C-alpha cells in the first residue's frame, strides 16, 4: 500500500510563534521551540517529524507564509 | 525515507509565493491580515496579473500593505479607498483595482465612499477585514463591534441603547444595484482559507467582466485588541462573530 510521508521547513526568522500552525496540524507534528529567534519569538518546528503527512494545513493557516511543505508517496 | 530526503524541490507541495515580499509583515503574531495578504498574493500570482493589478491601502493596521505584496499600490486617506480606487479604475479601466479596508475604515469614516462606490457599481473589488474593532489605534469600539463586546472605549461591553447596534454593512451593500458579488468568508481554518481564496479570485474575474462591485468581507480576528491568544481568538470568532456575521454568499449575480 502506498504511504504518504511529508516534511515541512519553517522560516524560523520570519515565524512569530503564533501557534496557529501547531493547532491546525492534524498529526501533532509541530510545536513551538524553547529557543527564541532574533525577534524573540518561540518559532515553530517539527517535534514529531515522522508523523507529518504533508497535508499543508499548517502552511494554509500561517499568517506569515513561513512554511514550505514537501510530500512523497512511498511504496512498500 | 528521512526528513532530509523528503525536503527536495521535486517533492514540493506548498511554498510562499514570490509576490509576497521578503519584508517581514508588521502585524501582531496570528493576525488575520497576514493570511489575507498571502491569499491576495497567491491569487494575483496564479492569475498572472501582477503587472495589471493596483491595490489601494487603507488607514488602519493594513496601512503598510504596499510593502508586502509586489504590485502597484496607492495609499488612501482614512476611509477614502473606494473613492481613490474609483479614480484609478476610471483612468485605467483595463487594470484590476481593489481596495483593502478594515471595519473602522470601511464602515465608520468611509461609509459614504463605500456605499456610493458600490451604488455606482464601480468595477473594483473591496476586501473588507471585519475584526469588530479599531486594531491600529488601540482596540476602540467600531460600528461592527458586537453587542456586549468589551473594547477600550466600551469597557463594560457595547450597550446598544448608548452605542447603537452592530452595523451589518455587508448586508446593506448586497442590497445595492451596483454590487454583483457580496460574500462573507473567514481564514481561521483550511476550509475557510480555501473558500476565501476562491472568493478573491472571483472578485478579480468580476472586475474583468465589468459586472460591478465585488465585496469580500473576511470575518477576522484582532487578537491584540481582543486580548486573547491567536488560537483563542479564532474560537471566540467562531462562537461570537459568526452568529452576527454569518459566512457565505449574500449576493452572486
Ligand atoms: C482622518 C483620520 N481619522 C482618524 C484616524 C485614526 N485612525 C487610524 S486607524 C483607525 C481605525 C482603524 O481600524 P480599522 O479600519 O478597523 O482597521 P484595523 O486597524 O482594525 O485593521 C483610526 C480611527 C486617522 N488616521 N485619520
Ligand atoms: S504538512 Fe500537515 S501533517 Fe505536516 S506539519 Fe503541516 S499540518 Fe502537520
Ligand atoms: S503559523 Fe506561521 S508564524 Fe505562526 S507559529 Fe506557525 S510558522 Fe510561525
Ligand atoms: S492590532 Fe489587531 S488587527 Fe492590528 S495587527 Fe495586531 S492583531 Fe492585527
mmCIF file of C-alpha atoms and ligand atoms in Angstrom:
data_model
loop_
_atom_site.group_PDB
_atom_site.id
_atom_site.type_symbol
_atom_site.label_atom_id
_atom_site.label_comp_id
_atom_site.label_asym_id
_atom_site.label_seq_id
_atom_site.Cartn_x
_atom_site.Cartn_y
_atom_site.Cartn_z
ATOM 1 C CA UNK A 1 0.000 0.000 0.000
ATOM 2 C CA UNK A 2 1.233 3.477 -0.797
ATOM 3 C CA UNK A 3 2.114 5.527 2.248
ATOM 4 C CA UNK A 4 2.282 9.320 2.268
ATOM 5 C CA UNK A 5 5.123 10.997 4.117
ATOM 6 C CA UNK A 6 5.623 14.699 4.446
ATOM 7 C CA UNK A 7 8.042 17.222 5.836
ATOM 8 C CA UNK A 8 7.918 20.952 6.447
ATOM 9 C CA UNK A 9 10.565 23.651 6.626
ATOM 10 C CA UNK A 10 9.752 26.656 8.795
ATOM 11 C CA UNK A 11 11.366 30.015 8.052
ATOM 12 C CA UNK A 12 12.303 30.382 11.696
ATOM 13 C CA UNK A 13 13.353 34.039 11.391
ATOM 14 C CA UNK A 14 10.038 35.023 9.749
ATOM 15 C CA UNK A 15 7.979 32.981 12.233
ATOM 16 C CA UNK A 16 6.209 34.900 15.001
ATOM 17 C CA UNK A 17 5.381 31.907 17.184
ATOM 18 C CA UNK A 18 1.635 32.499 16.904
ATOM 19 C CA UNK A 19 0.888 28.785 17.406
ATOM 20 C CA UNK A 20 -1.802 28.657 14.685
ATOM 21 C CA UNK A 21 0.099 26.029 12.658
ATOM 22 C CA UNK A 22 0.555 23.904 15.774
ATOM 23 C CA UNK A 23 -3.209 23.976 16.401
ATOM 24 C CA UNK A 24 -4.048 23.339 12.718
ATOM 25 C CA UNK A 25 -1.816 20.284 12.254
ATOM 26 C CA UNK A 26 -3.976 17.135 12.280
ATOM 27 C CA UNK A 27 -0.999 14.898 13.144
ATOM 28 C CA UNK A 28 0.514 16.776 16.112
ATOM 29 C CA UNK A 29 3.773 17.251 14.239
ATOM 30 C CA UNK A 30 4.555 20.815 15.213
ATOM 31 C CA UNK A 31 5.465 22.554 18.452
ATOM 32 C CA UNK A 32 6.919 25.886 19.472
ATOM 33 C CA UNK A 33 10.612 25.845 20.290
ATOM 34 C CA UNK A 34 12.080 26.727 23.660
ATOM 35 C CA UNK A 35 14.709 28.761 21.804
ATOM 36 C CA UNK A 36 13.961 32.235 20.509
ATOM 37 C CA UNK A 37 14.590 33.691 17.077
ATOM 38 C CA UNK A 38 16.245 37.096 16.573
ATOM 39 C CA UNK A 39 12.919 38.863 17.155
ATOM 40 C CA UNK A 40 12.340 36.987 20.402
ATOM 41 C CA UNK A 41 9.662 34.604 19.190
ATOM 42 C CA UNK A 42 9.441 30.879 20.014
ATOM 43 C CA UNK A 43 9.371 29.584 16.479
ATOM 44 C CA UNK A 44 7.526 26.548 15.159
ATOM 45 C CA UNK A 45 9.415 23.324 14.387
ATOM 46 C CA UNK A 46 8.713 19.658 13.679
ATOM 47 C CA UNK A 47 8.701 17.970 17.059
ATOM 48 C CA UNK A 48 7.394 14.679 15.606
ATOM 49 C CA UNK A 49 8.680 14.724 12.018
ATOM 50 C CA UNK A 50 7.732 11.070 11.392
ATOM 51 C CA UNK A 51 4.028 11.883 11.799
ATOM 52 C CA UNK A 52 3.934 14.510 9.006
ATOM 53 C CA UNK A 53 1.624 13.646 6.088
ATOM 54 C CA UNK A 54 2.417 16.732 4.007
ATOM 55 C CA UNK A 55 -1.193 17.965 4.092
ATOM 56 C CA UNK A 56 -0.097 21.637 4.242
ATOM 57 C CA UNK A 57 -2.802 22.596 6.765
ATOM 58 C CA UNK A 58 -0.086 24.378 8.733
ATOM 59 C CA UNK A 59 1.012 26.365 5.687
ATOM 60 C CA UNK A 60 -2.549 27.372 4.732
ATOM 61 C CA UNK A 61 -3.273 28.967 8.102
ATOM 62 C CA UNK A 62 0.145 30.548 8.717
ATOM 63 C CA UNK A 63 -0.366 34.336 8.604
ATOM 64 C CA UNK A 64 3.272 34.929 7.748
ATOM 65 C CA UNK A 65 3.771 32.366 4.987
ATOM 66 C CA UNK A 66 6.662 30.780 6.875
ATOM 67 C CA UNK A 67 6.051 27.132 5.992
ATOM 68 C CA UNK A 68 7.252 25.193 2.951
ATOM 69 C CA UNK A 69 5.739 21.724 2.585
ATOM 70 C CA UNK A 70 7.114 18.609 0.878
ATOM 71 C CA UNK A 71 5.455 15.264 0.318
ATOM 72 C CA UNK A 72 6.367 11.835 -1.085
ATOM 73 C CA UNK A 73 4.419 8.669 -1.816
ATOM 74 C CA UNK A 74 6.242 5.607 -0.549
ATOM 75 C CA UNK A 75 5.573 2.127 -1.953
ATOM 76 C CA UNK A 76 6.163 -0.815 0.343
ATOM 77 C CA UNK B 1 12.893 7.887 3.838
ATOM 78 C CA UNK B 2 14.384 10.526 6.131
ATOM 79 C CA UNK B 3 13.055 14.059 6.552
ATOM 80 C CA UNK B 4 16.133 15.428 4.808
ATOM 81 C CA UNK B 5 15.472 13.216 1.795
ATOM 82 C CA UNK B 6 11.844 14.363 1.580
ATOM 83 C CA UNK B 7 12.911 18.013 1.651
ATOM 84 C CA UNK B 8 13.737 18.177 -2.030
ATOM 85 C CA UNK B 9 12.353 20.563 -4.692
ATOM 86 C CA UNK B 10 10.930 17.539 -6.560
ATOM 87 C CA UNK B 11 8.583 16.856 -3.621
ATOM 88 C CA UNK B 12 7.432 20.431 -3.083
ATOM 89 C CA UNK B 13 3.689 20.881 -2.453
ATOM 90 C CA UNK B 14 3.429 24.358 -0.948
ATOM 91 C CA UNK B 15 5.658 27.409 -0.635
ATOM 92 C CA UNK B 16 5.374 31.167 -0.190
ATOM 93 C CA UNK B 17 4.581 32.941 -3.452
ATOM 94 C CA UNK B 18 7.275 35.361 -4.604
ATOM 95 C CA UNK B 19 4.611 38.068 -4.872
ATOM 96 C CA UNK B 20 4.615 38.189 -1.106
ATOM 97 C CA UNK B 21 7.836 40.110 -0.476
ATOM 98 C CA UNK B 22 10.507 39.064 1.993
ATOM 99 C CA UNK B 23 9.767 42.142 4.110
ATOM 100 C CA UNK B 24 8.509 40.789 7.441
ATOM 101 C CA UNK B 25 4.885 41.866 7.949
ATOM 102 C CA UNK B 26 4.441 44.161 10.957
ATOM 103 C CA UNK B 27 1.185 42.521 12.042
ATOM 104 C CA UNK B 28 0.850 41.012 15.504
ATOM 105 C CA UNK B 29 1.535 37.260 15.643
ATOM 106 C CA UNK B 30 -1.512 35.350 14.376
ATOM 107 C CA UNK B 31 -3.322 38.362 12.859
ATOM 108 C CA UNK B 32 -5.838 37.560 10.089
ATOM 109 C CA UNK B 33 -4.435 40.395 7.960
ATOM 110 C CA UNK B 34 -1.376 38.236 7.192
ATOM 111 C CA UNK B 35 -3.436 35.315 5.892
ATOM 112 C CA UNK B 36 -5.497 37.588 3.638
ATOM 113 C CA UNK B 37 -2.353 39.270 2.264
ATOM 114 C CA UNK B 38 -0.965 35.825 1.473
ATOM 115 C CA UNK B 39 -4.168 34.809 -0.353
ATOM 116 C CA UNK B 40 -4.245 38.028 -2.380
ATOM 117 C CA UNK B 41 -0.625 37.497 -3.405
ATOM 118 C CA UNK B 42 -1.305 33.865 -4.347
ATOM 119 C CA UNK B 43 -4.371 34.727 -6.450
ATOM 120 C CA UNK B 44 -2.625 37.587 -8.290
ATOM 121 C CA UNK B 45 0.332 35.294 -8.936
ATOM 122 C CA UNK B 46 -1.793 32.372 -10.155
ATOM 123 C CA UNK B 47 -3.894 34.640 -12.404
ATOM 124 C CA UNK B 48 -0.690 36.180 -13.805
ATOM 125 C CA UNK B 49 -1.992 39.733 -13.303
ATOM 126 C CA UNK B 50 0.860 41.200 -11.232
ATOM 127 C CA UNK B 51 1.565 43.949 -13.764
ATOM 128 C CA UNK B 52 -2.103 44.877 -14.191
ATOM 129 C CA UNK B 53 -3.194 45.000 -10.552
ATOM 130 C CA UNK B 54 -3.393 48.131 -8.414
ATOM 131 C CA UNK B 55 -4.253 47.928 -4.718
ATOM 132 C CA UNK B 56 -5.480 50.785 -2.586
ATOM 133 C CA UNK B 57 -4.290 50.504 1.009
ATOM 134 C CA UNK B 58 -6.293 51.934 3.910
ATOM 135 C CA UNK B 59 -5.572 53.689 7.152
ATOM 136 C CA UNK B 60 -5.603 51.041 9.840
ATOM 137 C CA UNK B 61 -3.271 48.191 10.626
ATOM 138 C CA UNK B 62 -3.007 47.432 6.875
ATOM 139 C CA UNK B 63 -1.613 50.895 6.097
ATOM 140 C CA UNK B 64 1.718 49.336 5.033
ATOM 141 C CA UNK B 65 0.142 46.655 2.814
ATOM 142 C CA UNK B 66 2.119 48.119 -0.106
ATOM 143 C CA UNK B 67 5.332 46.839 1.462
ATOM 144 C CA UNK B 68 4.186 43.241 1.388
ATOM 145 C CA UNK B 69 2.556 42.450 -1.964
ATOM 146 C CA UNK B 70 4.678 43.199 -5.015
ATOM 147 C CA UNK B 71 2.147 45.068 -7.182
ATOM 148 C CA UNK B 72 1.349 48.764 -7.705
ATOM 149 C CA UNK B 73 -0.322 50.426 -4.743
ATOM 150 C CA UNK B 74 -1.798 53.720 -3.724
ATOM 151 C CA UNK B 75 -2.367 54.578 -0.077
ATOM 152 C CA UNK B 76 -5.607 56.426 0.621
ATOM 153 C CA UNK B 77 -6.682 58.756 3.418
ATOM 154 C CA UNK B 78 -8.786 57.075 6.114
ATOM 155 C CA UNK B 79 -11.979 55.652 4.598
ATOM 156 C CA UNK B 80 -11.378 57.080 1.120
ATOM 157 C CA UNK B 81 -10.031 53.938 -0.559
ATOM 158 C CA UNK B 82 -13.187 53.291 -2.674
ATOM 159 C CA UNK B 83 -13.106 56.884 -3.958
ATOM 160 C CA UNK B 84 -9.404 56.613 -4.805
ATOM 161 C CA UNK B 85 -9.988 53.214 -6.427
ATOM 162 C CA UNK B 86 -12.833 54.740 -8.472
ATOM 163 C CA UNK B 87 -10.470 57.375 -9.840
ATOM 164 C CA UNK B 88 -7.775 54.830 -10.681
ATOM 165 C CA UNK B 89 -10.216 52.415 -12.321
ATOM 166 C CA UNK B 90 -11.805 55.136 -14.452
ATOM 167 C CA UNK B 91 -8.425 56.387 -15.679
ATOM 168 C CA UNK B 92 -7.037 52.890 -16.181
ATOM 169 C CA UNK B 93 -10.108 50.750 -16.933
ATOM 170 C CA UNK B 94 -8.094 47.712 -18.021
ATOM 171 C CA UNK B 95 -6.392 47.352 -14.637
ATOM 172 C CA UNK B 96 -7.594 45.156 -11.798
ATOM 173 C CA UNK B 97 -8.235 47.606 -8.955
ATOM 174 C CA UNK B 98 -9.060 46.602 -5.400
ATOM 175 C CA UNK B 99 -9.294 48.244 -2.004
ATOM 176 C CA UNK B 100 -8.208 46.644 1.244
ATOM 177 C CA UNK B 101 -10.002 48.100 4.262
ATOM 178 C CA UNK B 102 -10.697 47.463 7.928
ATOM 179 C CA UNK B 103 -14.111 47.889 9.518
ATOM 180 C CA UNK B 104 -13.216 51.265 11.027
ATOM 181 C CA UNK B 105 -12.025 52.427 7.624
ATOM 182 C CA UNK B 106 -14.899 50.961 5.591
ATOM 183 C CA UNK B 107 -17.867 51.064 7.963
ATOM 184 C CA UNK B 108 -17.195 54.200 10.041
ATOM 185 C CA UNK B 109 -15.254 57.083 8.491
ATOM 186 C CA UNK B 110 -15.566 55.644 4.967
ATOM 187 C CA UNK B 111 -19.245 54.673 4.975
ATOM 188 C CA UNK B 112 -20.199 57.243 2.351
ATOM 189 C CA UNK B 113 -17.356 56.358 -0.021
ATOM 190 C CA UNK B 114 -18.100 52.651 0.353
ATOM 191 C CA UNK B 115 -21.831 52.921 -0.243
ATOM 192 C CA UNK B 116 -21.511 55.268 -3.204
ATOM 193 C CA UNK B 117 -18.765 53.280 -4.939
ATOM 194 C CA UNK B 118 -20.924 50.161 -4.580
ATOM 195 C CA UNK B 119 -24.046 52.006 -5.666
ATOM 196 C CA UNK B 120 -22.267 53.272 -8.782
ATOM 197 C CA UNK B 121 -21.205 49.711 -9.464
ATOM 198 C CA UNK B 122 -17.544 50.564 -9.914
ATOM 199 C CA UNK B 123 -15.713 47.592 -11.413
ATOM 200 C CA UNK B 124 -13.488 47.160 -8.397
ATOM 201 C CA UNK B 125 -13.128 44.606 -5.618
ATOM 202 C CA UNK B 126 -13.426 45.666 -1.992
ATOM 203 C CA UNK B 127 -11.668 43.448 0.544
ATOM 204 C CA UNK B 128 -13.217 44.172 3.923
ATOM 205 C CA UNK B 129 -11.413 42.945 7.042
ATOM 206 C CA UNK B 130 -14.034 42.868 9.788
ATOM 207 C CA UNK B 131 -12.360 42.288 13.138
ATOM 208 C CA UNK B 132 -15.033 44.178 15.067
ATOM 209 C CA UNK B 133 -12.595 46.726 16.443
ATOM 210 C CA UNK B 134 -10.177 49.555 15.619
ATOM 211 C CA UNK B 135 -6.994 47.488 15.763
ATOM 212 C CA UNK B 136 -4.343 50.055 14.920
ATOM 213 C CA UNK B 137 -5.319 52.736 17.400
ATOM 214 C CA UNK B 138 -5.713 50.537 20.470
ATOM 215 C CA UNK B 139 -8.869 48.465 20.204
ATOM 216 C CA UNK B 140 -11.628 51.070 20.283
ATOM 217 C CA UNK B 141 -15.257 50.201 19.527
ATOM 218 C CA UNK B 142 -16.114 50.088 15.821
ATOM 219 C CA UNK B 143 -19.559 50.198 14.193
ATOM 220 C CA UNK B 144 -19.199 46.412 13.757
ATOM 221 C CA UNK B 145 -18.395 45.737 17.442
ATOM 222 C CA UNK B 146 -20.779 43.093 18.770
ATOM 223 C CA UNK B 147 -23.437 43.795 21.364
ATOM 224 C CA UNK B 148 -21.862 43.321 24.789
ATOM 225 C CA UNK B 149 -18.318 43.125 23.361
ATOM 226 C CA UNK B 150 -15.683 44.790 25.506
ATOM 227 C CA UNK B 151 -13.325 47.241 23.828
ATOM 228 C CA UNK B 152 -11.130 50.021 25.164
ATOM 229 C CA UNK B 153 -13.978 52.511 24.638
ATOM 230 C CA UNK B 154 -16.746 50.146 25.768
ATOM 231 C CA UNK B 155 -15.095 48.577 28.836
ATOM 232 C CA UNK B 156 -18.431 47.231 30.094
ATOM 233 C CA UNK B 157 -19.393 45.901 26.691
ATOM 234 C CA UNK B 158 -21.215 47.579 23.798
ATOM 235 C CA UNK B 159 -24.510 48.905 25.055
ATOM 236 C CA UNK B 160 -26.906 49.210 22.131
ATOM 237 C CA UNK B 161 -29.008 51.836 23.903
ATOM 238 C CA UNK B 162 -25.990 54.074 24.140
ATOM 239 C CA UNK B 163 -23.885 52.945 21.172
ATOM 240 C CA UNK B 164 -26.381 51.666 18.644
ATOM 241 C CA UNK B 165 -26.464 48.243 17.025
ATOM 242 C CA UNK B 166 -23.605 46.396 15.292
ATOM 243 C CA UNK B 167 -23.611 47.586 11.679
ATOM 244 C CA UNK B 168 -24.090 44.760 9.199
ATOM 245 C CA UNK B 169 -22.760 46.855 6.346
ATOM 246 C CA UNK B 170 -22.115 43.921 4.021
ATOM 247 C CA UNK B 171 -25.824 43.105 4.087
ATOM 248 C CA UNK B 172 -26.584 46.722 3.187
ATOM 249 C CA UNK B 173 -24.104 46.611 0.310
ATOM 250 C CA UNK B 174 -25.753 43.460 -1.041
ATOM 251 C CA UNK B 175 -28.980 45.478 -1.407
ATOM 252 C CA UNK B 176 -27.380 47.967 -3.797
ATOM 253 C CA UNK B 177 -27.900 47.575 -7.547
ATOM 254 C CA UNK B 178 -24.217 48.182 -8.268
ATOM 255 C CA UNK B 179 -22.825 45.169 -6.434
ATOM 256 C CA UNK B 180 -22.530 41.894 -8.333
ATOM 257 C CA UNK B 181 -20.903 39.669 -5.743
ATOM 258 C CA UNK B 182 -21.107 40.091 -1.989
ATOM 259 C CA UNK B 183 -19.714 37.352 0.184
ATOM 260 C CA UNK B 184 -18.566 36.776 3.735
ATOM 261 C CA UNK B 185 -15.616 34.475 4.360
ATOM 262 C CA UNK B 186 -13.052 33.645 7.039
ATOM 263 C CA UNK B 187 -9.441 32.456 7.183
ATOM 264 C CA UNK B 188 -9.317 30.632 10.515
ATOM 265 C CA UNK B 189 -9.032 27.076 9.140
ATOM 266 C CA UNK B 190 -8.061 25.225 5.975
ATOM 267 C CA UNK B 191 -11.576 25.099 4.505
ATOM 268 C CA UNK B 192 -12.092 28.785 5.232
ATOM 269 C CA UNK B 193 -8.753 29.737 3.665
ATOM 270 C CA UNK B 194 -9.607 27.758 0.516
ATOM 271 C CA UNK B 195 -13.047 29.370 0.170
ATOM 272 C CA UNK B 196 -11.720 32.872 0.856
ATOM 273 C CA UNK B 197 -9.107 32.402 -1.845
ATOM 274 C CA UNK B 198 -11.742 31.359 -4.387
ATOM 275 C CA UNK B 199 -13.848 34.393 -3.434
ATOM 276 C CA UNK B 200 -10.902 36.751 -4.021
ATOM 277 C CA UNK B 201 -10.284 35.174 -7.424
ATOM 278 C CA UNK B 202 -13.949 35.610 -8.325
ATOM 279 C CA UNK B 203 -13.751 39.272 -7.328
ATOM 280 C CA UNK B 204 -10.907 39.842 -9.797
ATOM 281 C CA UNK B 205 -12.752 37.911 -12.504
ATOM 282 C CA UNK B 206 -15.874 40.047 -11.976
ATOM 283 C CA UNK B 207 -13.769 43.199 -12.487
ATOM 284 C CA UNK B 208 -12.562 41.825 -15.784
ATOM 285 C CA UNK B 209 -16.137 41.004 -16.847
ATOM 286 C CA UNK B 210 -17.211 44.537 -15.803
ATOM 287 C CA UNK B 211 -20.041 43.098 -13.732
ATOM 288 C CA UNK B 212 -19.925 45.747 -11.000
ATOM 289 C CA UNK B 213 -18.520 45.917 -7.498
ATOM 290 C CA UNK B 214 -17.438 42.769 -5.632
ATOM 291 C CA UNK B 215 -17.388 42.965 -1.849
ATOM 292 C CA UNK B 216 -15.476 40.298 0.031
ATOM 293 C CA UNK B 217 -15.808 40.527 3.771
ATOM 294 C CA UNK B 218 -13.384 38.436 5.768
ATOM 295 C CA UNK B 219 -14.630 37.962 9.319
ATOM 296 C CA UNK B 220 -11.306 38.316 11.109
ATOM 297 C CA UNK B 221 -9.580 38.325 14.457
ATOM 298 C CA UNK B 222 -7.639 41.081 16.181
ATOM 299 C CA UNK B 223 -6.081 39.056 18.954
ATOM 300 C CA UNK B 224 -4.228 42.042 20.420
ATOM 301 C CA UNK B 225 -7.358 44.160 20.573
ATOM 302 C CA UNK B 226 -9.454 41.282 21.822
ATOM 303 C CA UNK B 227 -6.772 40.420 24.412
ATOM 304 C CA UNK B 228 -6.804 36.715 23.602
ATOM 305 C CA UNK B 229 -4.216 34.369 22.105
ATOM 306 C CA UNK B 230 -4.444 33.873 18.321
ATOM 307 C CA UNK B 231 -5.940 30.378 18.711
ATOM 308 C CA UNK B 232 -8.419 31.533 21.383
ATOM 309 C CA UNK B 233 -9.346 34.472 19.129
ATOM 310 C CA UNK B 234 -10.297 32.084 16.356
ATOM 311 C CA UNK B 235 -12.513 30.146 18.761
ATOM 312 C CA UNK B 236 -14.068 33.375 20.054
ATOM 313 C CA UNK B 237 -14.735 34.484 16.488
ATOM 314 C CA UNK B 238 -16.478 31.219 15.592
ATOM 315 C CA UNK B 239 -18.643 31.414 18.705
ATOM 316 C CA UNK B 240 -19.455 35.140 18.745
ATOM 317 C CA UNK B 241 -18.738 36.773 15.376
ATOM 318 C CA UNK B 242 -20.180 34.107 13.069
ATOM 319 C CA UNK B 243 -23.728 34.250 14.516
ATOM 320 C CA UNK B 244 -23.786 38.025 13.943
ATOM 321 C CA UNK B 245 -21.922 37.884 10.628
ATOM 322 C CA UNK B 246 -22.807 34.504 9.070
ATOM 323 C CA UNK B 247 -20.454 33.188 6.404
ATOM 324 C CA UNK B 248 -21.488 32.600 2.805
ATOM 325 C CA UNK B 249 -22.573 34.447 -0.314
ATOM 326 C CA UNK B 250 -25.063 37.268 0.244
ATOM 327 C CA UNK B 251 -25.297 38.004 -3.483
ATOM 328 C CA UNK B 252 -23.907 36.376 -6.603
ATOM 329 C CA UNK B 253 -25.286 37.571 -9.938
HETATM 330 C C1 LIG C 1 -8.906 61.135 9.327
HETATM 331 C C2 LIG C 1 -8.431 60.169 10.381
HETATM 332 N N1 LIG C 1 -9.194 59.925 11.459
HETATM 333 C C3 LIG C 1 -8.782 59.056 12.404
HETATM 334 C C4 LIG C 1 -7.576 58.422 12.283
HETATM 335 C C5 LIG C 1 -7.144 57.444 13.372
HETATM 336 N N2 LIG C 1 -7.248 56.047 12.969
HETATM 337 C C6 LIG C 1 -6.205 55.392 12.441
HETATM 338 S S1 LIG C 1 -6.540 53.795 12.118
HETATM 339 C C7 LIG C 1 -8.120 53.958 12.686
HETATM 340 C C8 LIG C 1 -9.084 52.798 12.711
HETATM 341 C C9 LIG C 1 -8.543 51.519 12.208
HETATM 342 O O1 LIG C 1 -9.448 50.486 12.373
HETATM 343 P P1 LIG C 1 -9.868 49.511 11.207
HETATM 344 O O2 LIG C 1 -10.182 50.270 9.979
HETATM 345 O O3 LIG C 1 -10.935 48.643 11.743
HETATM 346 O O4 LIG C 1 -8.559 48.683 10.847
HETATM 347 P P2 LIG C 1 -7.676 47.675 11.729
HETATM 348 O O5 LIG C 1 -6.593 48.522 12.318
HETATM 349 O O6 LIG C 1 -8.563 47.044 12.746
HETATM 350 O O7 LIG C 1 -7.170 46.711 10.731
HETATM 351 C C10 LIG C 1 -8.347 55.262 13.130
HETATM 352 C C11 LIG C 1 -9.623 55.729 13.715
HETATM 353 C C12 LIG C 1 -6.787 58.698 11.140
HETATM 354 N N3 LIG C 1 -5.606 58.123 10.932
HETATM 355 N N4 LIG C 1 -7.228 59.573 10.210
HETATM 356 S S1 LIG C 2 2.016 19.318 6.496
HETATM 357 FE FE1 LIG C 2 0.179 18.619 7.638
HETATM 358 S S2 LIG C 2 0.945 16.946 8.909
HETATM 359 FE FE2 LIG C 2 2.762 18.062 8.195
HETATM 360 S S3 LIG C 2 3.183 19.563 9.817
HETATM 361 FE FE3 LIG C 2 1.887 20.589 8.333
HETATM 362 S S4 LIG C 2 -0.191 20.296 9.093
HETATM 363 FE FE4 LIG C 2 1.112 18.814 10.158
HETATM 364 S S1 LIG C 3 1.601 29.796 11.922
HETATM 365 FE FE1 LIG C 3 3.442 30.630 10.950
HETATM 366 S S2 LIG C 3 4.039 32.380 12.229
HETATM 367 FE FE2 LIG C 3 2.591 31.149 13.418
HETATM 368 S S3 LIG C 3 3.896 29.782 14.635
HETATM 369 FE FE3 LIG C 3 3.359 28.675 12.762
HETATM 370 S S4 LIG C 3 5.035 29.111 11.332
HETATM 371 FE FE4 LIG C 3 5.176 30.597 12.985
HETATM 372 S S1 LIG C 4 -3.725 45.257 16.321
HETATM 373 FE FE1 LIG C 4 -5.160 43.637 15.707
HETATM 374 S S2 LIG C 4 -5.586 43.994 13.506
HETATM 375 FE FE2 LIG C 4 -3.747 45.154 14.067
HETATM 376 S S3 LIG C 4 -2.013 43.801 13.546
HETATM 377 FE FE3 LIG C 4 -2.495 43.477 15.720
HETATM 378 S S4 LIG C 4 -3.931 41.741 15.741
HETATM 379 FE FE4 LIG C 4 -3.875 42.542 13.635
#
